[in-house]
mmCIF file with all atom_site columns, C-alpha atoms in Angstrom:
data_model
loop_
_atom_site.group_PDB
_atom_site.id
_atom_site.type_symbol
_atom_site.label_atom_id
_atom_site.label_alt_id
_atom_site.label_comp_id
_atom_site.label_asym_id
_atom_site.label_entity_id
_atom_site.label_seq_id
_atom_site.pdbx_PDB_ins_code
_atom_site.Cartn_x
_atom_site.Cartn_y
_atom_site.Cartn_z
_atom_site.occupancy
_atom_site.B_iso_or_equiv
_atom_site.pdbx_formal_charge
_atom_site.auth_seq_id
_atom_site.auth_comp_id
_atom_site.auth_asym_id
_atom_site.auth_atom_id
_atom_site.pdbx_PDB_model_num
ATOM 1   C CA . MET A 1 1   ? -59.568 7.496   -33.460 1.00 41.00 ? 1   MET A CA 1
ATOM 2   C CA . THR A 1 2   ? -62.250 4.993   -34.283 1.00 39.00 ? 2   THR A CA 1
ATOM 3   C CA . ASP A 1 3   ? -64.307 2.514   -32.322 1.00 41.00 ? 3   ASP A CA 1
ATOM 4   C CA . ILE A 1 4   ? -63.399 -0.766  -34.010 1.00 36.00 ? 4   ILE A CA 1
ATOM 5   C CA . MET A 1 5   ? -62.557 -2.424  -37.295 1.00 33.00 ? 5   MET A CA 1
ATOM 6   C CA . GLU A 1 6   ? -63.128 -6.126  -37.901 1.00 35.00 ? 6   GLU A CA 1
ATOM 7   C CA . THR A 1 7   ? -60.189 -6.860  -40.206 1.00 38.00 ? 7   THR A CA 1
ATOM 8   C CA . ASP A 1 8   ? -56.819 -5.359  -41.059 1.00 41.00 ? 8   ASP A CA 1
ATOM 9   C CA . SER A 1 9   ? -54.181 -6.993  -43.227 1.00 45.00 ? 9   SER A CA 1
ATOM 10  C CA . GLY A 1 10  ? -51.489 -5.320  -41.082 1.00 67.00 ? 10  GLY A CA 1
ATOM 11  C CA . ASP A 1 11  ? -52.816 -6.783  -37.831 1.00 81.00 ? 11  ASP A CA 1
ATOM 12  C CA . ARG A 1 12  ? -49.963 -8.854  -36.403 1.00 78.00 ? 12  ARG A CA 1
ATOM 13  C CA . TYR A 1 13  ? -52.251 -10.480 -33.834 1.00 75.00 ? 13  TYR A CA 1
ATOM 14  C CA . ARG A 1 14  ? -54.812 -11.695 -36.376 1.00 82.00 ? 14  ARG A CA 1
ATOM 15  C CA . LEU A 1 15  ? -53.720 -15.335 -36.024 1.00 72.00 ? 15  LEU A CA 1
ATOM 16  C CA . LEU A 1 16  ? -53.285 -15.204 -32.248 1.00 70.00 ? 16  LEU A CA 1
ATOM 17  C CA . ALA A 1 17  ? -56.624 -13.537 -31.447 1.00 72.00 ? 17  ALA A CA 1
ATOM 18  C CA . PRO A 1 18  ? -58.808 -16.688 -31.776 1.00 72.00 ? 18  PRO A CA 1
ATOM 19  C CA . LEU A 1 19  ? -56.370 -18.649 -29.582 1.00 71.00 ? 19  LEU A CA 1
ATOM 20  C CA . TYR A 1 20  ? -55.486 -16.037 -26.980 1.00 69.00 ? 20  TYR A CA 1
ATOM 21  C CA . ASP A 1 21  ? -58.193 -16.597 -24.367 1.00 67.00 ? 21  ASP A CA 1
ATOM 22  C CA . GLY A 1 22  ? -57.874 -20.367 -24.495 1.00 73.00 ? 22  GLY A CA 1
ATOM 23  C CA . LEU A 1 23  ? -54.105 -20.163 -24.045 1.00 67.00 ? 23  LEU A CA 1
ATOM 24  C CA . THR A 1 24  ? -53.997 -17.507 -21.325 1.00 71.00 ? 24  THR A CA 1
ATOM 25  C CA . ALA A 1 25  ? -57.317 -17.007 -19.488 1.00 74.00 ? 25  ALA A CA 1
ATOM 26  C CA . PRO A 1 26  ? -56.862 -19.827 -16.916 1.00 72.00 ? 26  PRO A CA 1
ATOM 27  C CA . PHE A 1 27  ? -53.405 -18.523 -15.992 1.00 77.00 ? 27  PHE A CA 1
ATOM 28  C CA . LEU A 1 28  ? -54.320 -14.827 -15.954 1.00 83.00 ? 28  LEU A CA 1
ATOM 29  C CA . TRP A 1 29  ? -57.504 -15.091 -13.874 1.00 88.00 ? 29  TRP A CA 1
ATOM 30  C CA . SER A 1 30  ? -55.618 -14.674 -10.577 1.00 88.00 ? 30  SER A CA 1
ATOM 31  C CA . VAL A 1 31  ? -53.603 -11.712 -11.901 1.00 90.00 ? 31  VAL A CA 1
ATOM 32  C CA . ARG A 1 32  ? -56.740 -9.974  -13.144 1.00 92.00 ? 32  ARG A CA 1
ATOM 33  C CA . SER A 1 33  ? -58.547 -10.641 -9.865  1.00 94.00 ? 33  SER A CA 1
ATOM 34  C CA . ASN A 1 34  ? -55.684 -9.021  -7.963  1.00 92.00 ? 34  ASN A CA 1
ATOM 35  C CA . ILE A 1 35  ? -55.804 -5.986  -10.238 1.00 95.00 ? 35  ILE A CA 1
ATOM 36  C CA . ARG A 1 36  ? -59.548 -5.670  -9.630  1.00 96.00 ? 36  ARG A CA 1
ATOM 37  C CA . ARG A 1 37  ? -58.952 -5.904  -5.888  1.00 94.00 ? 37  ARG A CA 1
ATOM 38  C CA . ILE A 1 38  ? -56.430 -3.058  -6.031  1.00 93.00 ? 38  ILE A CA 1
ATOM 39  C CA . VAL A 1 39  ? -58.857 -0.864  -7.991  1.00 95.00 ? 39  VAL A CA 1
ATOM 40  C CA . GLN A 1 40  ? -61.608 -1.615  -5.475  1.00 95.00 ? 40  GLN A CA 1
ATOM 41  C CA . GLU A 1 41  ? -59.413 -0.963  -2.443  1.00 92.00 ? 41  GLU A CA 1
ATOM 42  C CA . CYS A 1 42  ? -58.297 2.388   -3.842  1.00 91.00 ? 42  CYS A CA 1
ATOM 43  C CA . GLY A 1 43  ? -61.887 3.480   -4.457  1.00 94.00 ? 43  GLY A CA 1
ATOM 44  C CA . TYR A 1 44  ? -61.413 4.374   -8.121  1.00 95.00 ? 44  TYR A CA 1
ATOM 45  C CA . HIS A 1 45  ? -64.348 4.690   -10.522 1.00 97.00 ? 45  HIS A CA 1
ATOM 46  C CA . THR A 1 46  ? -63.168 5.518   -14.059 1.00 98.00 ? 46  THR A CA 1
ATOM 47  C CA . VAL A 1 47  ? -60.629 3.063   -15.463 1.00 98.00 ? 47  VAL A CA 1
ATOM 48  C CA . LEU A 1 48  ? -58.683 2.838   -18.723 1.00 98.00 ? 48  LEU A CA 1
ATOM 49  C CA . ASP A 1 49  ? -57.491 -0.604  -19.856 1.00 98.00 ? 49  ASP A CA 1
ATOM 50  C CA . VAL A 1 50  ? -54.447 0.027   -22.078 1.00 98.00 ? 50  VAL A CA 1
ATOM 51  C CA . CYS A 1 51  ? -53.580 -2.648  -24.661 1.00 96.00 ? 51  CYS A CA 1
ATOM 52  C CA . CYS A 1 52  ? -56.733 -4.486  -23.627 1.00 96.00 ? 52  CYS A CA 1
ATOM 53  C CA . GLY A 1 53  ? -56.502 -7.432  -26.024 1.00 91.00 ? 53  GLY A CA 1
ATOM 54  C CA . THR A 1 54  ? -59.680 -9.503  -26.010 1.00 92.00 ? 54  THR A CA 1
ATOM 55  C CA . GLY A 1 55  ? -61.187 -7.411  -23.214 1.00 94.00 ? 55  GLY A CA 1
ATOM 56  C CA . ARG A 1 56  ? -61.151 -9.925  -20.344 1.00 94.00 ? 56  ARG A CA 1
ATOM 57  C CA . MET A 1 57  ? -59.797 -7.380  -17.830 1.00 96.00 ? 57  MET A CA 1
ATOM 58  C CA . ALA A 1 58  ? -62.220 -4.707  -19.017 1.00 97.00 ? 58  ALA A CA 1
ATOM 59  C CA . MET A 1 59  ? -65.160 -7.100  -18.690 1.00 96.00 ? 59  MET A CA 1
ATOM 60  C CA . MET A 1 60  ? -64.137 -8.129  -15.164 1.00 96.00 ? 60  MET A CA 1
ATOM 61  C CA . LEU A 1 61  ? -63.935 -4.493  -14.057 1.00 98.00 ? 61  LEU A CA 1
ATOM 62  C CA . HIS A 1 62  ? -67.191 -3.546  -15.766 1.00 98.00 ? 62  HIS A CA 1
ATOM 63  C CA . GLY A 1 63  ? -68.902 -6.470  -14.036 1.00 97.00 ? 63  GLY A CA 1
ATOM 64  C CA . SER A 1 64  ? -67.736 -5.058  -10.702 1.00 97.00 ? 64  SER A CA 1
ATOM 65  C CA . GLY A 1 65  ? -69.334 -1.677  -11.368 1.00 97.00 ? 65  GLY A CA 1
ATOM 66  C CA . PHE A 1 66  ? -66.459 0.378   -12.762 1.00 98.00 ? 66  PHE A CA 1
ATOM 67  C CA . SER A 1 67  ? -66.731 2.749   -15.719 1.00 98.00 ? 67  SER A CA 1
ATOM 68  C CA . VAL A 1 68  ? -64.313 1.239   -18.221 1.00 98.00 ? 68  VAL A CA 1
ATOM 69  C CA . SER A 1 69  ? -62.768 2.404   -21.486 1.00 98.00 ? 69  SER A CA 1
ATOM 70  C CA . ALA A 1 70  ? -60.253 0.229   -23.331 1.00 98.00 ? 70  ALA A CA 1
ATOM 71  C CA . VAL A 1 71  ? -57.805 0.627   -26.207 1.00 98.00 ? 71  VAL A CA 1
ATOM 72  C CA . ASP A 1 72  ? -55.820 -1.724  -28.402 1.00 96.00 ? 72  ASP A CA 1
ATOM 73  C CA . LEU A 1 73  ? -53.996 -1.521  -31.728 1.00 93.00 ? 73  LEU A CA 1
ATOM 74  C CA . SER A 1 74  ? -55.170 -4.945  -32.959 1.00 91.00 ? 74  SER A CA 1
ATOM 75  C CA . PRO A 1 75  ? -58.486 -4.946  -34.847 1.00 94.00 ? 75  PRO A CA 1
ATOM 76  C CA . SER A 1 76  ? -58.750 -8.724  -34.390 1.00 93.00 ? 76  SER A CA 1
ATOM 77  C CA . MET A 1 77  ? -58.341 -8.546  -30.623 1.00 91.00 ? 77  MET A CA 1
ATOM 78  C CA . LEU A 1 78  ? -60.835 -5.691  -30.372 1.00 94.00 ? 78  LEU A CA 1
ATOM 79  C CA . ALA A 1 79  ? -63.345 -7.487  -32.575 1.00 94.00 ? 79  ALA A CA 1
ATOM 80  C CA . ARG A 1 80  ? -63.374 -10.390 -30.135 1.00 92.00 ? 80  ARG A CA 1
ATOM 81  C CA . ALA A 1 81  ? -63.546 -8.025  -27.159 1.00 95.00 ? 81  ALA A CA 1
ATOM 82  C CA . ARG A 1 82  ? -66.604 -6.270  -28.497 1.00 95.00 ? 82  ARG A CA 1
ATOM 83  C CA . ARG A 1 83  ? -68.393 -9.480  -29.498 1.00 95.00 ? 83  ARG A CA 1
ATOM 84  C CA . ASN A 1 84  ? -67.934 -10.925 -26.004 1.00 93.00 ? 84  ASN A CA 1
ATOM 85  C CA . SER A 1 85  ? -68.535 -7.763  -23.957 1.00 95.00 ? 85  SER A CA 1
ATOM 86  C CA . PRO A 1 86  ? -71.745 -6.445  -22.427 1.00 93.00 ? 86  PRO A CA 1
ATOM 87  C CA . PRO A 1 87  ? -72.891 -2.949  -23.416 1.00 92.00 ? 87  PRO A CA 1
ATOM 88  C CA . GLY A 1 88  ? -71.208 -0.162  -21.523 1.00 95.00 ? 88  GLY A CA 1
ATOM 89  C CA . ILE A 1 89  ? -67.513 -0.788  -22.222 1.00 97.00 ? 89  ILE A CA 1
ATOM 90  C CA . ARG A 1 90  ? -66.092 1.661   -24.760 1.00 97.00 ? 90  ARG A CA 1
ATOM 91  C CA . TYR A 1 91  ? -63.434 0.141   -27.019 1.00 98.00 ? 91  TYR A CA 1
ATOM 92  C CA . PHE A 1 92  ? -61.099 2.217   -29.200 1.00 98.00 ? 92  PHE A CA 1
ATOM 93  C CA . LEU A 1 93  ? -58.719 1.139   -31.937 1.00 96.00 ? 93  LEU A CA 1
ATOM 94  C CA . GLU A 1 94  ? -55.622 3.270   -31.402 1.00 96.00 ? 94  GLU A CA 1
ATOM 95  C CA . ASP A 1 95  ? -51.940 3.369   -30.517 1.00 96.00 ? 95  ASP A CA 1
ATOM 96  C CA . ALA A 1 96  ? -51.369 3.465   -26.753 1.00 97.00 ? 96  ALA A CA 1
ATOM 97  C CA . ALA A 1 97  ? -48.457 5.841   -27.361 1.00 96.00 ? 97  ALA A CA 1
ATOM 98  C CA . ARG A 1 98  ? -50.866 8.411   -28.873 1.00 96.00 ? 98  ARG A CA 1
ATOM 99  C CA . LEU A 1 99  ? -54.081 8.283   -26.855 1.00 97.00 ? 99  LEU A CA 1
ATOM 100 C CA . HIS A 1 100 ? -56.937 10.582  -27.875 1.00 97.00 ? 100 HIS A CA 1
ATOM 101 C CA . PHE A 1 101 ? -58.254 11.086  -24.323 1.00 98.00 ? 101 PHE A CA 1
ATOM 102 C CA . GLN A 1 102 ? -57.946 14.427  -22.577 1.00 97.00 ? 102 GLN A CA 1
ATOM 103 C CA . THR A 1 103 ? -55.386 14.866  -19.802 1.00 96.00 ? 103 THR A CA 1
ATOM 104 C CA . ALA A 1 104 ? -56.492 13.502  -16.401 1.00 95.00 ? 104 ALA A CA 1
ATOM 105 C CA . SER A 1 105 ? -59.513 11.656  -17.847 1.00 97.00 ? 105 SER A CA 1
ATOM 106 C CA . PHE A 1 106 ? -59.286 8.586   -15.593 1.00 97.00 ? 106 PHE A CA 1
ATOM 107 C CA . ASP A 1 107 ? -58.862 7.705   -11.922 1.00 97.00 ? 107 ASP A CA 1
ATOM 108 C CA . CYS A 1 108 ? -56.807 4.670   -12.820 1.00 96.00 ? 108 CYS A CA 1
ATOM 109 C CA . ALA A 1 109 ? -55.163 2.997   -15.810 1.00 97.00 ? 109 ALA A CA 1
ATOM 110 C CA . ILE A 1 110 ? -54.089 -0.614  -16.284 1.00 97.00 ? 110 ILE A CA 1
ATOM 111 C CA . ILE A 1 111 ? -51.338 -2.000  -18.511 1.00 97.00 ? 111 ILE A CA 1
ATOM 112 C CA . SER A 1 112 ? -51.470 -5.779  -18.273 1.00 94.00 ? 112 SER A CA 1
ATOM 113 C CA . PHE A 1 113 ? -48.857 -7.941  -20.034 1.00 93.00 ? 113 PHE A CA 1
ATOM 114 C CA . ALA A 1 114 ? -48.227 -5.429  -22.810 1.00 94.00 ? 114 ALA A CA 1
ATOM 115 C CA . LEU A 1 115 ? -44.993 -3.564  -22.022 1.00 96.00 ? 115 LEU A CA 1
ATOM 116 C CA . HIS A 1 116 ? -42.846 -6.642  -22.618 1.00 94.00 ? 116 HIS A CA 1
ATOM 117 C CA . GLU A 1 117 ? -43.803 -6.764  -26.316 1.00 92.00 ? 117 GLU A CA 1
ATOM 118 C CA . MET A 1 118 ? -42.548 -3.203  -26.977 1.00 94.00 ? 118 MET A CA 1
ATOM 119 C CA . ASN A 1 119 ? -39.099 -1.823  -27.628 1.00 92.00 ? 119 ASN A CA 1
ATOM 120 C CA . PRO A 1 120 ? -37.755 0.417   -24.830 1.00 90.00 ? 120 PRO A CA 1
ATOM 121 C CA . SER A 1 121 ? -38.642 3.706   -26.541 1.00 92.00 ? 121 SER A CA 1
ATOM 122 C CA . LYS A 1 122 ? -42.222 2.652   -27.283 1.00 93.00 ? 122 LYS A CA 1
ATOM 123 C CA . ARG A 1 123 ? -42.581 1.312   -23.754 1.00 92.00 ? 123 ARG A CA 1
ATOM 124 C CA . MET A 1 124 ? -41.728 4.634   -22.173 1.00 90.00 ? 124 MET A CA 1
ATOM 125 C CA . HIS A 1 125 ? -43.983 6.587   -24.528 1.00 92.00 ? 125 HIS A CA 1
ATOM 126 C CA . VAL A 1 126 ? -46.889 4.301   -23.622 1.00 94.00 ? 126 VAL A CA 1
ATOM 127 C CA . LEU A 1 127 ? -46.190 4.839   -19.928 1.00 92.00 ? 127 LEU A CA 1
ATOM 128 C CA . ALA A 1 128 ? -45.975 8.587   -20.490 1.00 90.00 ? 128 ALA A CA 1
ATOM 129 C CA . GLU A 1 129 ? -49.297 8.730   -22.336 1.00 94.00 ? 129 GLU A CA 1
ATOM 130 C CA . THR A 1 130 ? -50.936 6.541   -19.722 1.00 94.00 ? 130 THR A CA 1
ATOM 131 C CA . SER A 1 131 ? -49.657 8.872   -17.006 1.00 91.00 ? 131 SER A CA 1
ATOM 132 C CA . ARG A 1 132 ? -50.973 11.889  -18.920 1.00 93.00 ? 132 ARG A CA 1
ATOM 133 C CA . VAL A 1 133 ? -54.552 10.609  -19.100 1.00 96.00 ? 133 VAL A CA 1
ATOM 134 C CA . THR A 1 134 ? -54.571 9.490   -15.448 1.00 95.00 ? 134 THR A CA 1
ATOM 135 C CA . ARG A 1 135 ? -55.436 12.149  -12.893 1.00 95.00 ? 135 ARG A CA 1
ATOM 136 C CA . LYS A 1 136 ? -52.812 13.320  -10.425 1.00 90.00 ? 136 LYS A CA 1
ATOM 137 C CA . GLY A 1 137 ? -53.087 11.151  -7.337  1.00 87.00 ? 137 GLY A CA 1
ATOM 138 C CA . GLY A 1 138 ? -54.541 8.298   -9.343  1.00 92.00 ? 138 GLY A CA 1
ATOM 139 C CA . ALA A 1 139 ? -52.600 5.196   -10.248 1.00 91.00 ? 139 ALA A CA 1
ATOM 140 C CA . ILE A 1 140 ? -51.207 3.155   -13.101 1.00 93.00 ? 140 ILE A CA 1
ATOM 141 C CA . ILE A 1 141 ? -51.383 -0.563  -12.327 1.00 94.00 ? 141 ILE A CA 1
ATOM 142 C CA . VAL A 1 142 ? -48.907 -2.637  -14.310 1.00 94.00 ? 142 VAL A CA 1
ATOM 143 C CA . ALA A 1 143 ? -48.677 -6.416  -14.551 1.00 93.00 ? 143 ALA A CA 1
ATOM 144 C CA . ASP A 1 144 ? -45.833 -7.927  -16.518 1.00 92.00 ? 144 ASP A CA 1
ATOM 145 C CA . TYR A 1 145 ? -42.978 -10.380 -16.509 1.00 89.00 ? 145 TYR A CA 1
ATOM 146 C CA . ILE A 1 146 ? -39.995 -10.477 -14.177 1.00 87.00 ? 146 ILE A CA 1
ATOM 147 C CA . ARG A 1 147 ? -36.979 -12.760 -14.150 1.00 82.00 ? 147 ARG A CA 1
ATOM 148 C CA . PRO A 1 148 ? -38.233 -16.141 -12.807 1.00 80.00 ? 148 PRO A CA 1
ATOM 149 C CA . ARG A 1 149 ? -36.737 -17.611 -9.666  1.00 77.00 ? 149 ARG A CA 1
ATOM 150 C CA . GLY A 1 150 ? -36.607 -21.315 -8.889  1.00 75.00 ? 150 GLY A CA 1
ATOM 151 C CA . MET A 1 151 ? -37.217 -24.552 -10.755 1.00 72.00 ? 151 MET A CA 1
ATOM 152 C CA . LEU A 1 152 ? -41.021 -24.292 -10.903 1.00 69.00 ? 152 LEU A CA 1
ATOM 153 C CA . ALA A 1 153 ? -40.907 -20.705 -12.161 1.00 65.00 ? 153 ALA A CA 1
ATOM 154 C CA . ASN A 1 154 ? -38.352 -21.570 -14.827 1.00 70.00 ? 154 ASN A CA 1
ATOM 155 C CA . GLY A 1 155 ? -40.424 -24.561 -15.913 1.00 75.00 ? 155 GLY A CA 1
ATOM 156 C CA . PHE A 1 156 ? -43.524 -22.408 -16.317 1.00 70.00 ? 156 PHE A CA 1
ATOM 157 C CA . GLN A 1 157 ? -41.494 -19.848 -18.250 1.00 78.00 ? 157 GLN A CA 1
ATOM 158 C CA . ALA A 1 158 ? -41.020 -22.490 -20.939 1.00 74.00 ? 158 ALA A CA 1
ATOM 159 C CA . VAL A 1 159 ? -44.809 -22.572 -21.387 1.00 74.00 ? 159 VAL A CA 1
ATOM 160 C CA . VAL A 1 160 ? -44.978 -18.772 -21.459 1.00 76.00 ? 160 VAL A CA 1
ATOM 161 C CA . ASN A 1 161 ? -42.243 -18.714 -24.080 1.00 77.00 ? 161 ASN A CA 1
ATOM 162 C CA . VAL A 1 162 ? -44.358 -20.833 -26.438 1.00 76.00 ? 162 VAL A CA 1
ATOM 163 C CA . VAL A 1 163 ? -47.280 -18.393 -26.247 1.00 74.00 ? 163 VAL A CA 1
ATOM 164 C CA . GLU A 1 164 ? -44.987 -15.401 -26.711 1.00 79.00 ? 164 GLU A CA 1
ATOM 165 C CA . ARG A 1 165 ? -43.433 -17.053 -29.759 1.00 81.00 ? 165 ARG A CA 1
ATOM 166 C CA . ILE A 1 166 ? -46.872 -17.538 -31.340 1.00 75.00 ? 166 ILE A CA 1
ATOM 167 C CA . ALA A 1 167 ? -47.388 -13.775 -31.060 1.00 73.00 ? 167 ALA A CA 1
ATOM 168 C CA . GLY A 1 168 ? -44.722 -13.121 -33.699 1.00 79.00 ? 168 GLY A CA 1
ATOM 169 C CA . LYS A 1 169 ? -41.009 -12.628 -34.240 1.00 86.00 ? 169 LYS A CA 1
ATOM 170 C CA . ASP A 1 170 ? -40.727 -8.995  -33.083 1.00 88.00 ? 170 ASP A CA 1
ATOM 171 C CA . HIS A 1 171 ? -43.048 -9.566  -30.136 1.00 87.00 ? 171 HIS A CA 1
ATOM 172 C CA . HIS A 1 172 ? -41.021 -12.586 -29.001 1.00 89.00 ? 172 HIS A CA 1
ATOM 173 C CA . ALA A 1 173 ? -37.676 -10.814 -29.432 1.00 92.00 ? 173 ALA A CA 1
ATOM 174 C CA . ASN A 1 174 ? -38.849 -7.911  -27.250 1.00 93.00 ? 174 ASN A CA 1
ATOM 175 C CA . TYR A 1 175 ? -40.191 -10.365 -24.656 1.00 91.00 ? 175 TYR A CA 1
ATOM 176 C CA . VAL A 1 176 ? -36.877 -12.250 -24.476 1.00 90.00 ? 176 VAL A CA 1
ATOM 177 C CA . THR A 1 177 ? -34.919 -9.015  -24.015 1.00 92.00 ? 177 THR A CA 1
ATOM 178 C CA . PHE A 1 178 ? -37.390 -7.690  -21.438 1.00 91.00 ? 178 PHE A CA 1
ATOM 179 C CA . VAL A 1 179 ? -37.132 -10.825 -19.263 1.00 90.00 ? 179 VAL A CA 1
ATOM 180 C CA . ARG A 1 180 ? -33.361 -11.140 -19.704 1.00 89.00 ? 180 ARG A CA 1
ATOM 181 C CA . GLU A 1 181 ? -32.961 -7.580  -18.412 1.00 90.00 ? 181 GLU A CA 1
ATOM 182 C CA . GLY A 1 182 ? -35.118 -8.329  -15.365 1.00 86.00 ? 182 GLY A CA 1
ATOM 183 C CA . GLY A 1 183 ? -38.568 -7.298  -16.598 1.00 87.00 ? 183 GLY A CA 1
ATOM 184 C CA . LEU A 1 184 ? -40.532 -4.943  -14.379 1.00 85.00 ? 184 LEU A CA 1
ATOM 185 C CA . GLU A 1 185 ? -37.885 -4.705  -11.685 1.00 78.00 ? 185 GLU A CA 1
ATOM 186 C CA . PRO A 1 186 ? -35.317 -2.518  -13.523 1.00 80.00 ? 186 PRO A CA 1
ATOM 187 C CA . LEU A 1 187 ? -38.134 -0.678  -15.294 1.00 78.00 ? 187 LEU A CA 1
ATOM 188 C CA . ALA A 1 188 ? -39.577 0.234   -11.910 1.00 71.00 ? 188 ALA A CA 1
ATOM 189 C CA . ALA A 1 189 ? -36.189 1.400   -10.646 1.00 69.00 ? 189 ALA A CA 1
ATOM 190 C CA . GLY A 1 190 ? -35.770 3.780   -13.573 1.00 71.00 ? 190 GLY A CA 1
ATOM 191 C CA . LEU A 1 191 ? -39.157 5.486   -13.530 1.00 69.00 ? 191 LEU A CA 1
ATOM 192 C CA . GLY A 1 192 ? -38.431 8.122   -10.900 1.00 64.00 ? 192 GLY A CA 1
ATOM 193 C CA . MET A 1 193 ? -42.003 7.863   -9.610  1.00 62.00 ? 193 MET A CA 1
ATOM 194 C CA . LYS A 1 194 ? -43.522 6.591   -6.402  1.00 60.00 ? 194 LYS A CA 1
ATOM 195 C CA . LEU A 1 195 ? -43.967 2.870   -6.932  1.00 60.00 ? 195 LEU A CA 1
ATOM 196 C CA . THR A 1 196 ? -45.073 -0.153  -4.956  1.00 67.00 ? 196 THR A CA 1
ATOM 197 C CA . VAL A 1 197 ? -44.468 -3.715  -6.082  1.00 63.00 ? 197 VAL A CA 1
ATOM 198 C CA . ARG A 1 198 ? -47.541 -5.441  -4.691  1.00 68.00 ? 198 ARG A CA 1
ATOM 199 C CA . ARG A 1 199 ? -46.607 -9.066  -5.229  1.00 74.00 ? 199 ARG A CA 1
ATOM 200 C CA . ARG A 1 200 ? -44.986 -11.629 -7.450  1.00 75.00 ? 200 ARG A CA 1
ATOM 201 C CA . THR A 1 201 ? -47.537 -13.717 -9.348  1.00 76.00 ? 201 THR A CA 1
ATOM 202 C CA . PHE A 1 202 ? -48.107 -15.905 -12.446 1.00 73.00 ? 202 PHE A CA 1
ATOM 203 C CA . MET A 1 203 ? -46.103 -18.866 -11.112 1.00 76.00 ? 203 MET A CA 1
ATOM 204 C CA . ASP A 1 204 ? -43.419 -16.391 -9.994  1.00 80.00 ? 204 ASP A CA 1
ATOM 205 C CA . ASN A 1 205 ? -42.937 -15.192 -13.591 1.00 83.00 ? 205 ASN A CA 1
ATOM 206 C CA . ALA A 1 206 ? -44.638 -11.820 -13.189 1.00 85.00 ? 206 ALA A CA 1
ATOM 207 C CA . ALA A 1 207 ? -45.319 -9.023  -10.736 1.00 86.00 ? 207 ALA A CA 1
ATOM 208 C CA . LEU A 1 208 ? -47.951 -6.393  -10.077 1.00 89.00 ? 208 LEU A CA 1
ATOM 209 C CA . MET A 1 209 ? -46.841 -2.856  -9.403  1.00 88.00 ? 209 MET A CA 1
ATOM 210 C CA . VAL A 1 210 ? -48.678 0.393   -8.741  1.00 88.00 ? 210 VAL A CA 1
ATOM 211 C CA . ILE A 1 211 ? -47.311 3.675   -10.076 1.00 85.00 ? 211 ILE A CA 1
ATOM 212 C CA . GLU A 1 212 ? -48.676 6.884   -8.611  1.00 81.00 ? 212 GLU A CA 1
ATOM 213 C CA . ALA A 1 213 ? -49.632 9.193   -11.481 1.00 75.00 ? 213 ALA A CA 1
ATOM 214 C CA . ASN A 1 214 ? -47.856 12.515  -10.968 1.00 64.00 ? 214 ASN A CA 1
ATOM 215 C CA . GLY A 1 215 ? -49.358 14.663  -13.688 1.00 49.00 ? 215 GLY A CA 1
ATOM 216 C CA . ASN A 1 216 ? -45.982 15.111  -15.402 1.00 49.00 ? 216 ASN A CA 1
ATOM 217 C CA . PRO A 1 217 ? -45.442 12.396  -18.017 1.00 47.00 ? 217 PRO A CA 1
ATOM 218 C CA . ARG A 1 218 ? -42.232 14.061  -19.211 1.00 43.00 ? 218 ARG A CA 1
ATOM 219 C CA . THR A 1 219 ? -40.492 12.513  -16.205 1.00 45.00 ? 219 THR A CA 1
ATOM 220 C CA . LEU A 1 220 ? -40.885 9.187   -18.006 1.00 47.00 ? 220 LEU A CA 1
ATOM 221 C CA . ILE A 1 221 ? -39.295 10.006  -21.376 1.00 40.00 ? 221 ILE A CA 1
#
């Protein structure tokens, strides 16, 4: 575990990092605001932002008074997050499938638009680790793609597809498979955990769901 590195020749998001906020921030503001509202309504205090990217979600939560830690595997994304963040947010460069935090370290964890880029095995290991570090009775809040419905949603998906393609061949292939299989909806059905789909969002291309952490991540893998 380490705080942050500025460069890494193996960083597959090195080229996307400078473009990411400009391409996504206007569209993701509503999603992030809804996540913050859920965290506030539930009365949580300590929050982990998993696969935090450039830190926009972490900064929004920190600005609302939450104690925030954040992890990502991309040195380039984390470099931008740290440069743009106020003091107080702790960023860690590490694999979300092998978190260094102790069990039950956080009231709440967030995985926002990250599961779709992973293969199914990695996805479930990330969910399992996130469940492990979230206290029993806390929650994992997930935002990610679903199968779009309607002409407007399908039109916006074409825009989303361009951004996902920029992220790289493997990333895009996992995204295409994830959406084709229904995205969060079948994933939710297979978790075997108490789950609430809060709402469809992101021009009807995504959904927010809340998973109750049960203290037994082995139910996920």
